[in-house]
Coordinates of C-alpha atoms in Angstrom, one line a residue:
X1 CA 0.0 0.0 0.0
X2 CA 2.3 2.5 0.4
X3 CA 4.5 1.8 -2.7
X4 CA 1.3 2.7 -4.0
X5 CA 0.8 6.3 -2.4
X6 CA 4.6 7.0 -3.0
X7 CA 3.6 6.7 -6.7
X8 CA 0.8 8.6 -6.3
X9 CA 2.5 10.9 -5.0
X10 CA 5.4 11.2 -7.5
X11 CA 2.9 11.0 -10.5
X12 CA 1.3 15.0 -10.4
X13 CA 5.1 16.0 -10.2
X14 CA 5.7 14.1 -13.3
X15 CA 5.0 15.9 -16.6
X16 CA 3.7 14.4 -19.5
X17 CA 5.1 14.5 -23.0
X18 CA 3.5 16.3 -25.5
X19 CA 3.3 13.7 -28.0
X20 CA 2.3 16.0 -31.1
X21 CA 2.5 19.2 -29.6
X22 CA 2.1 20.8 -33.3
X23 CA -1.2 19.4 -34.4
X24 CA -4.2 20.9 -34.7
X25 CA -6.9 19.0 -33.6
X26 CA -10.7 19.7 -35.6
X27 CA -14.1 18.2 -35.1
X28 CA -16.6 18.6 -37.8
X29 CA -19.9 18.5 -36.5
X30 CA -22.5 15.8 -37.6
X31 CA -25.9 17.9 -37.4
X32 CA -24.2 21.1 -37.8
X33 CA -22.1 20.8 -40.8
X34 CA -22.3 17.1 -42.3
X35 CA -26.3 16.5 -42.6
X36 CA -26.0 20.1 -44.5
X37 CA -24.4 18.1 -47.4
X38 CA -22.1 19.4 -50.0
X39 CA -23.1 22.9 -50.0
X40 CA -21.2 23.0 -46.2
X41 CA -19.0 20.0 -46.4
X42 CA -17.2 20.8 -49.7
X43 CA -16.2 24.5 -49.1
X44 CA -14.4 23.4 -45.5
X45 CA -12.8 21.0 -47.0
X46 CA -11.5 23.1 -49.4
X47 CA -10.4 25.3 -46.6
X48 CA -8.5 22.2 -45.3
X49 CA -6.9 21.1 -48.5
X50 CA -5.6 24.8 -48.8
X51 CA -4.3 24.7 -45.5
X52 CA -2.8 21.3 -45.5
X53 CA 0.6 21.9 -46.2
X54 CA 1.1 25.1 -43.3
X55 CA -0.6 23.7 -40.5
X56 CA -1.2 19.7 -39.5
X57 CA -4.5 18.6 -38.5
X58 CA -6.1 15.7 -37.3
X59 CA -9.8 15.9 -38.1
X60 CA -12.5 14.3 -35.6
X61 CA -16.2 13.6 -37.0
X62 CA -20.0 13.7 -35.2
X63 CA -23.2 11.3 -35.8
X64 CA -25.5 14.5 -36.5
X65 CA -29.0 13.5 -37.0
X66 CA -28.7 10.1 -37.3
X67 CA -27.3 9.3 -34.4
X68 CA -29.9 11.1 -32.6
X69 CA -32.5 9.0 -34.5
X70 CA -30.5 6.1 -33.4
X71 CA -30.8 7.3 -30.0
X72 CA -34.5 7.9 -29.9
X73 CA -35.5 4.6 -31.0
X74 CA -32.9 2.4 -28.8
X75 CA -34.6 4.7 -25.7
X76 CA -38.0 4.1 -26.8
X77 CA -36.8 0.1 -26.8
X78 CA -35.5 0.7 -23.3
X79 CA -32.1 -0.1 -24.7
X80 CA -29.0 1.0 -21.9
X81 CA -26.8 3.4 -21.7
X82 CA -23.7 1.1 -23.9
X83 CA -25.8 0.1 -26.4
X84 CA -26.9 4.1 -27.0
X85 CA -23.1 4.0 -27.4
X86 CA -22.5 2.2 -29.2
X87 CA -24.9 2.9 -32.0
X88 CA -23.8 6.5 -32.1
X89 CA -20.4 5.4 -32.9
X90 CA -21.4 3.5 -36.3
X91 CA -22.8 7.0 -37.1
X92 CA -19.8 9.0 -36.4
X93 CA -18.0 6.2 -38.4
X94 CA -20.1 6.2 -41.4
X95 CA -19.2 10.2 -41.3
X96 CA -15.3 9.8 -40.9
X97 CA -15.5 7.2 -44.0
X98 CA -17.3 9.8 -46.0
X99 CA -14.6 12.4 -45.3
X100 CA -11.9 10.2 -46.1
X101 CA -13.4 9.0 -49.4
X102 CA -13.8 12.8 -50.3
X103 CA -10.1 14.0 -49.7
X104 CA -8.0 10.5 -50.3
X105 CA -6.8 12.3 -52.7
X106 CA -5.5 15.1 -51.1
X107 CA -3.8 12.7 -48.1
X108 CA -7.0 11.7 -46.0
X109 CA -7.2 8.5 -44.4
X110 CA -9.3 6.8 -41.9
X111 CA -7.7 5.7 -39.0
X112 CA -9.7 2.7 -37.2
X113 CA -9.6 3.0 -33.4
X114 CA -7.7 -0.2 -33.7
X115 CA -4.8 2.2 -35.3
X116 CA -4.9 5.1 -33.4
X117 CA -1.0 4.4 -31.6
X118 CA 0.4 4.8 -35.6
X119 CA -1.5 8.4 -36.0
X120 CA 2.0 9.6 -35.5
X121 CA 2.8 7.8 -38.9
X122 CA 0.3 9.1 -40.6
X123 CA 0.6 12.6 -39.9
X124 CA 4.6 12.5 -40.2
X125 CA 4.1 11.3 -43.9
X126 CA 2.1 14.5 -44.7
X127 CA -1.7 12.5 -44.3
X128 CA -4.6 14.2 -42.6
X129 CA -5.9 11.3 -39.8
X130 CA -9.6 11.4 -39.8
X131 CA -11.2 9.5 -37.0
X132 CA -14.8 8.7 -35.4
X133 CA -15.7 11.3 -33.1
X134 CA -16.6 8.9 -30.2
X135 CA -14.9 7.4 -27.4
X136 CA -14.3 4.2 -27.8
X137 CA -16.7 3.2 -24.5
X138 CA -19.3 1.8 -26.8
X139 CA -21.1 -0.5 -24.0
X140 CA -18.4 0.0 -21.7
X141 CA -19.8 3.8 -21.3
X142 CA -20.3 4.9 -17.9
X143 CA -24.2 5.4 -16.6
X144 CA -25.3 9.1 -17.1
X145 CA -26.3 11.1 -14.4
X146 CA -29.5 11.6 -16.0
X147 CA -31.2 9.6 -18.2
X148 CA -29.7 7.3 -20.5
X149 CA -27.9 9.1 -23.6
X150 CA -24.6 9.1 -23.1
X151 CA -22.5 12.1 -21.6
X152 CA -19.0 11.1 -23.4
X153 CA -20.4 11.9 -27.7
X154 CA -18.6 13.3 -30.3
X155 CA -17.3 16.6 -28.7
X156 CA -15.7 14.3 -25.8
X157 CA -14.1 11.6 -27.9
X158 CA -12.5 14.8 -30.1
X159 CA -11.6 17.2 -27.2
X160 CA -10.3 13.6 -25.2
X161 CA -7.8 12.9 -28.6
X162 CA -6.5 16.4 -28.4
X163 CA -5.4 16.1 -24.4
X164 CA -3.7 12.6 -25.3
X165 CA -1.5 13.8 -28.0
X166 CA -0.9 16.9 -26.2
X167 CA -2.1 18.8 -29.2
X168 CA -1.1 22.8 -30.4
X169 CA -5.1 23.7 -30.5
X170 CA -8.8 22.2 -30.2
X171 CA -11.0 23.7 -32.5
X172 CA -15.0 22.7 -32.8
X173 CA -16.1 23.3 -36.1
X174 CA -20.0 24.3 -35.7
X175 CA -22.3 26.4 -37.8
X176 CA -22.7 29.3 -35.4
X177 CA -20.4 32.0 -34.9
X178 CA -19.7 30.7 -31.2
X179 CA -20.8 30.3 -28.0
X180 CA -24.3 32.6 -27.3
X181 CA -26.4 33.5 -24.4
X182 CA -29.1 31.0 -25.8
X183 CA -29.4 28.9 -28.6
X184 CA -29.8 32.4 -31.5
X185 CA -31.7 30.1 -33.7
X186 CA -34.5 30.5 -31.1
X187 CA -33.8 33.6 -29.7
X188 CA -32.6 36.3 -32.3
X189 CA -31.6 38.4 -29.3
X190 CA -29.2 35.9 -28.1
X191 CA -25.6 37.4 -27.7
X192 CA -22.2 36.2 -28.9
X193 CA -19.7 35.1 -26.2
X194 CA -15.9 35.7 -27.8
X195 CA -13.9 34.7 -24.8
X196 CA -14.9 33.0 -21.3
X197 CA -13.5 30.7 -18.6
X198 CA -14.7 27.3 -17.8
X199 CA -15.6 28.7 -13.9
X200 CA -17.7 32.0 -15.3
X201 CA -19.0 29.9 -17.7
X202 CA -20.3 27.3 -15.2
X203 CA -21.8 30.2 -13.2
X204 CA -23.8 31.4 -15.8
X205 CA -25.9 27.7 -16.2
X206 CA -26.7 28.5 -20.2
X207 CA -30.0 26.4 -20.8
X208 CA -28.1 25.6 -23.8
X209 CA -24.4 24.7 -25.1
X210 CA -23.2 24.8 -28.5
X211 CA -20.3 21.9 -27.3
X212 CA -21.0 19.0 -24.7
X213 CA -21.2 20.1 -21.2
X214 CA -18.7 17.0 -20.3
X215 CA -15.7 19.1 -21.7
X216 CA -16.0 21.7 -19.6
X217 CA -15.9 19.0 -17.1
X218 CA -12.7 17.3 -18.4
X219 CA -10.5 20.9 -18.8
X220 CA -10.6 21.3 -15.9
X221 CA -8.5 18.3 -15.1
X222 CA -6.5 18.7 -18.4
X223 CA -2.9 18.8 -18.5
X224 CA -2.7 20.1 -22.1
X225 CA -6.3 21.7 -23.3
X226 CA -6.7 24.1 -21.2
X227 CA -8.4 25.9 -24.2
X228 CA -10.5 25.0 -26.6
X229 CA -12.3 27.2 -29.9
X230 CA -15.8 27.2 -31.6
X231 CA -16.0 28.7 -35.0
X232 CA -18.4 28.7 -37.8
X233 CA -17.5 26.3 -40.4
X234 CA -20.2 27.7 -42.6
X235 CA -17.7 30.9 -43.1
X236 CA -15.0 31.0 -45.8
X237 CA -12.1 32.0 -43.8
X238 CA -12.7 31.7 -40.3
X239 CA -10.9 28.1 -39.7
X240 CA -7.8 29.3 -41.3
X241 CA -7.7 32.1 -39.0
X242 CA -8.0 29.9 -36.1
X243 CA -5.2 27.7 -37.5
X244 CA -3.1 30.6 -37.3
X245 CA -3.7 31.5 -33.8
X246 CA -6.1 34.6 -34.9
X247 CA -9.4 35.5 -33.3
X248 CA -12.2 33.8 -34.6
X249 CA -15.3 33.0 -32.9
X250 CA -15.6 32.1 -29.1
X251 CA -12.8 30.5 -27.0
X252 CA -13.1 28.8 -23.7
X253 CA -10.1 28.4 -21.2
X254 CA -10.0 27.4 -17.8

């Protein structure tokens, strides 16, 4: 036992490596930019390609819609928590195959969970790594505090890749502008957060969150994401000026 505690101990002292500490690291939202088809999908990707060769990203992809119909009916069947899982992730999966078909060409590749400790190959022979957005939990997924969908999604699995790898940024691709005061497809008056800490926004208690309220959870006991950044992928321009350290759209820090 108290081997144990004197490793305990010694771990917080330790400090990690930073495995790719020059990667960016993107999610591409399911509902919010994939289920909108080509007239959203093939402008960003365009934005990628052109970027490509200046900044190195690893791109992380959503269920959108479908997974939420996939969650609807497995709750309706009284299906638990893993199996809600692990549904979602064949969505997100489907959506990462899609992405790689459309830039093989251009150095995409899908990387199976299976292959995930050889991402550092990939990316070191100029390759784009595109990967399902969910945490590989499927029916191993921890309970949810309420209810039955699962708290660890898409945004998780992403943000979760990004703290492993120790990567240079975490940007959420969306189709807002950022973070508002409510959701401003409901509520035109809605106002545009730029900047905000995990603790204020805890505090404020937003009825609704453009990212998963799990990764506010999990910065806080980061070691490498202390920040993360929303942008609107609908926007020409916007993700290369996040690539390049610029402000764009909200960020969150802790």
């Amino acid at each position: 036992m108290k081997k144990d505690e004197e490793v305990m101990e010694f771990s917080p002292r330790d400090e990690d490596i930073r495995i790719l500490p020059d990667v960016n690291v993107l999610k591409i939202g399911g509902q919010s930019i994939m289920d909108r088809g080509r007239a959203a999908v093939y402008p960003l990707l365009d934005e990628i390609i052109k970027n490509k060769d200046k900044h190195r990203m690893i791109i992380g992809v959503g269920g959108g819609t479908r997974s939420r119909h996939a969650y609807s009916i497995a709750m309706d069947l009284d299906m638990p928590t893993g199996v809600i899982a692990k549904l979602g992730s064949s969505i997100s999966r489907q959506n990462a195959r899609m992405l790689h078909m459309l830039l093989s060409r251009y150095g995409g590749v899908f990387i199976p969970k299976e292959n995930f400790d050889i991402i550092t190959l990939y990316i070191n022979t100029g390759c784009i790594p595109i990967v399902c957005g969910m945490p590989p939990y499927e029916y191993w997924e921890r309970p949810s505090s309420e209810g039955r969908i699962p708290e660890c999604r898409t945004d998780v699995g992403v943000f979760l890749i990004a703290e492993f790898l120790g990567a240079r940024s975490m940007i959420f691709i969306k189709d807002e502008d950022g973070l508002y005061t409510d959701d401003p497809k409901k509520d035109p008056s809605a106002k545009l957060i730029t900047e905000i800490s995990v603790s204020e926004l805890e505090r404020l208690n937003l009825k609704d969150l453009i990212i998963e309220r799990k990764v506010l959870e999990l910065m806080k006991k980061a070691k490498h994401m202390r920040k993360v950044q929303i942008i609107n992928g609908l926007k020409r321009g916007t993700l290369t000026a996040a690539l390049k350290g610029e402000k764009a759209g909200t960020v969150i820090y802790v």
